[in-house]
Coordinates of C-alpha atoms in Angstrom, one line a residue:
X1 CA -16.3 33.9 7.3
X2 CA -12.4 33.6 7.1
X3 CA -12.7 30.7 4.3
X4 CA -13.5 33.2 1.9
X5 CA -10.9 35.6 0.3
X6 CA -12.2 37.6 -2.6
X7 CA -8.8 37.8 -4.8
X8 CA -9.3 33.8 -5.4
X9 CA -11.4 32.2 -8.0
X10 CA -11.6 28.4 -5.8
X11 CA -13.2 28.3 -2.7
X12 CA -12.4 26.4 0.1
X13 CA -14.3 25.3 3.1
X14 CA -12.8 27.0 5.9
X15 CA -9.6 28.8 7.2
X16 CA -7.7 25.5 7.4
X17 CA -8.0 25.0 4.4
X18 CA -7.2 27.9 2.4
X19 CA -3.8 28.6 4.3
X20 CA -2.0 25.6 3.6
X21 CA -3.8 25.9 -0.6
X22 CA -2.9 29.8 -0.6
X23 CA -1.3 33.2 0.4
X24 CA -2.8 34.8 2.3
X25 CA -2.3 38.4 3.9
X26 CA -4.1 40.5 6.3
X27 CA -5.2 43.0 3.8
X28 CA -7.0 40.5 1.7
X29 CA -9.5 40.8 4.5
X30 CA -12.5 43.7 4.7
X31 CA -12.2 45.4 7.7
X32 CA -15.4 43.5 9.5
X33 CA -12.9 39.9 9.2
X34 CA -9.8 42.0 11.3
X35 CA -11.5 41.2 14.7
X36 CA -11.6 37.3 14.0
X37 CA -7.7 37.5 12.3
X38 CA -6.9 39.3 15.6
X39 CA -7.6 37.1 18.2
X40 CA -6.4 34.4 15.8
X41 CA -3.5 36.3 15.7
X42 CA -3.7 37.0 19.8
X43 CA -4.2 33.6 21.3
X44 CA -1.4 32.2 18.7
X45 CA -3.1 29.9 16.5
X46 CA -1.5 32.0 13.3
X47 CA 1.6 34.6 12.7
X48 CA 2.1 37.3 10.4
X49 CA 5.4 35.7 8.6
X50 CA 8.7 38.0 7.5
X51 CA 6.7 38.5 3.7
X52 CA 3.8 39.4 5.3
X53 CA 2.1 36.1 5.1
X54 CA -0.7 34.9 7.7
X55 CA 0.5 31.1 8.7
X56 CA -0.7 29.0 11.2
X57 CA 1.7 29.5 13.9
X58 CA 0.9 25.2 15.4
X59 CA -0.2 23.6 12.4
X60 CA -0.3 20.7 13.9
X61 CA -2.4 21.5 16.7
X62 CA -4.4 23.8 14.5
X63 CA -4.8 20.5 12.3
X64 CA -6.1 18.8 15.1
X65 CA -8.5 20.4 16.4
X66 CA -9.9 20.7 12.0
X67 CA -10.2 16.5 12.6
X68 CA -11.7 16.7 15.6
X69 CA -14.5 19.5 13.9
X70 CA -14.9 17.6 10.5
X71 CA -14.8 14.0 13.1
X72 CA -15.9 14.6 16.6
X73 CA -13.3 12.3 17.3
X74 CA -9.9 11.5 17.0
X75 CA -8.2 7.4 18.0
X76 CA -4.9 9.1 19.1
X77 CA -2.6 5.4 19.0
X78 CA -3.2 5.8 15.1
X79 CA -2.1 9.0 15.5
X80 CA 1.7 9.9 14.2
X81 CA 3.9 10.2 17.1
X82 CA 3.7 13.8 16.8
X83 CA 0.6 14.7 16.7
X84 CA 0.0 12.8 20.1
X85 CA 2.9 14.4 21.9
X86 CA 0.3 17.8 21.4
X87 CA -2.3 15.5 22.1
X88 CA -1.2 15.1 25.3
X89 CA 0.1 18.7 25.9
X90 CA -3.7 19.7 24.9
X91 CA -5.1 17.3 27.4
X92 CA -2.7 18.9 29.9
X93 CA -4.2 22.0 29.6
X94 CA -7.4 21.2 29.7
X95 CA -8.1 21.8 25.6
X96 CA -8.7 17.9 24.8
X97 CA -10.6 15.3 27.5
X98 CA -9.8 11.4 26.7
X99 CA -11.4 8.6 26.9
X100 CA -11.0 4.7 27.3
X101 CA -14.0 3.4 26.0
X102 CA -14.2 0.9 22.8
X103 CA -16.9 3.4 21.2
X104 CA -16.7 6.8 21.2
X105 CA -19.4 9.2 22.5
X106 CA -20.5 9.3 19.0
X107 CA -21.0 5.5 18.3
X108 CA -22.0 5.0 21.7
X109 CA -25.2 8.1 20.1
X110 CA -25.6 6.1 17.1
X111 CA -25.8 1.9 18.8
X112 CA -28.3 3.9 21.7
X113 CA -30.4 5.4 18.8
X114 CA -31.1 1.9 17.2
X115 CA -31.5 0.1 20.5
X116 CA -32.5 1.9 23.0
X117 CA -34.2 4.8 23.9
X118 CA -32.1 6.5 26.7
X119 CA -30.9 9.5 24.4
X120 CA -33.4 9.6 21.9
X121 CA -37.0 9.4 21.8
X122 CA -37.3 8.7 18.6
X123 CA -35.7 6.0 18.9
X124 CA -35.7 3.3 16.7
X125 CA -36.0 1.3 20.5
X126 CA -34.8 -2.1 19.2
X127 CA -33.6 -4.1 21.9
X128 CA -36.3 -3.4 24.5
X129 CA -39.1 -4.3 21.4
X130 CA -37.5 -7.6 20.7
X131 CA -36.3 -8.3 24.2
X132 CA -39.9 -7.6 26.1
X133 CA -41.9 -9.5 23.9
X134 CA -43.5 -6.1 22.3
X135 CA -42.3 -6.8 18.6
X136 CA -44.6 -6.7 16.1
X137 CA -46.8 -10.1 14.8
X138 CA -49.1 -9.3 12.3
X139 CA -49.1 -11.5 8.9
X140 CA -47.1 -8.9 6.7
X141 CA -44.7 -7.6 10.0
X142 CA -41.8 -10.1 7.9
X143 CA -40.5 -6.5 6.2
X144 CA -40.4 -5.3 8.9
X145 CA -38.6 -7.8 11.4
X146 CA -36.0 -8.6 7.8
X147 CA -35.6 -4.7 8.5
X148 CA -34.7 -4.9 11.7
X149 CA -32.4 -8.3 11.1
X150 CA -30.4 -5.8 9.1
X151 CA -30.1 -3.2 11.3
X152 CA -29.1 -5.7 14.2
X153 CA -26.4 -7.2 11.9
X154 CA -25.1 -3.7 10.8
X155 CA -24.6 -3.1 14.4
X156 CA -22.9 -6.4 15.0
X157 CA -21.0 -6.3 11.9
X158 CA -19.6 -2.7 13.1
X159 CA -19.1 -4.0 16.6
X160 CA -16.6 -6.6 15.1
X161 CA -15.0 -4.3 12.6
X162 CA -14.2 -2.0 16.0
X163 CA -13.1 -4.9 17.8
X164 CA -10.3 -5.5 15.4
X165 CA -9.7 -2.3 14.7
X166 CA -8.6 -1.9 18.4
X167 CA -7.0 -5.6 18.4
X168 CA -4.7 -4.2 15.3
X169 CA -3.6 -1.6 17.1
X170 CA -2.7 -3.1 20.0
X171 CA -1.0 -6.0 18.3
X172 CA 1.2 -3.8 16.1
X173 CA 4.5 -2.6 16.8
X174 CA 3.9 0.5 15.7
X175 CA 1.5 1.7 18.3
X176 CA 3.8 1.1 20.9
X177 CA 2.7 3.2 24.1
X178 CA 6.1 4.0 24.9

């Protein structure tokens, strides 16, 4: 667990945050952690600077990996140009993949969970329920219909926000494709 160093009182959630905020040496780690540090050194993710402290070899690349780990996806056009260049190089060497879709895989999964059973067998299956006439129709089902309506409304609003974000990116001159 490289994010923990005994001499530092503050706890960090990950190794990236630790390196960004603290001065760390290899001597700060117990012997069993050295294998992981050596792997990071051998693969050029970290380096030892002239004063003996561990630094990120390519902070932008490591930040991209951290962002992907935290969020599962990166919107290429909202990144600064220097980050886009690094993303392009990671795509070229096969570390990252690029998709040209409105919704990311995680967002698609979110919609699929609510609307159908294509991926999740415990989904709400609301689309099929209402399009095939199997919706609740008892006397006390008004609350269920209202709840389902709110879910549909939430999904609709999320779609509108996503479309608006994409249109803003296309129309914003700061996000030129050149």
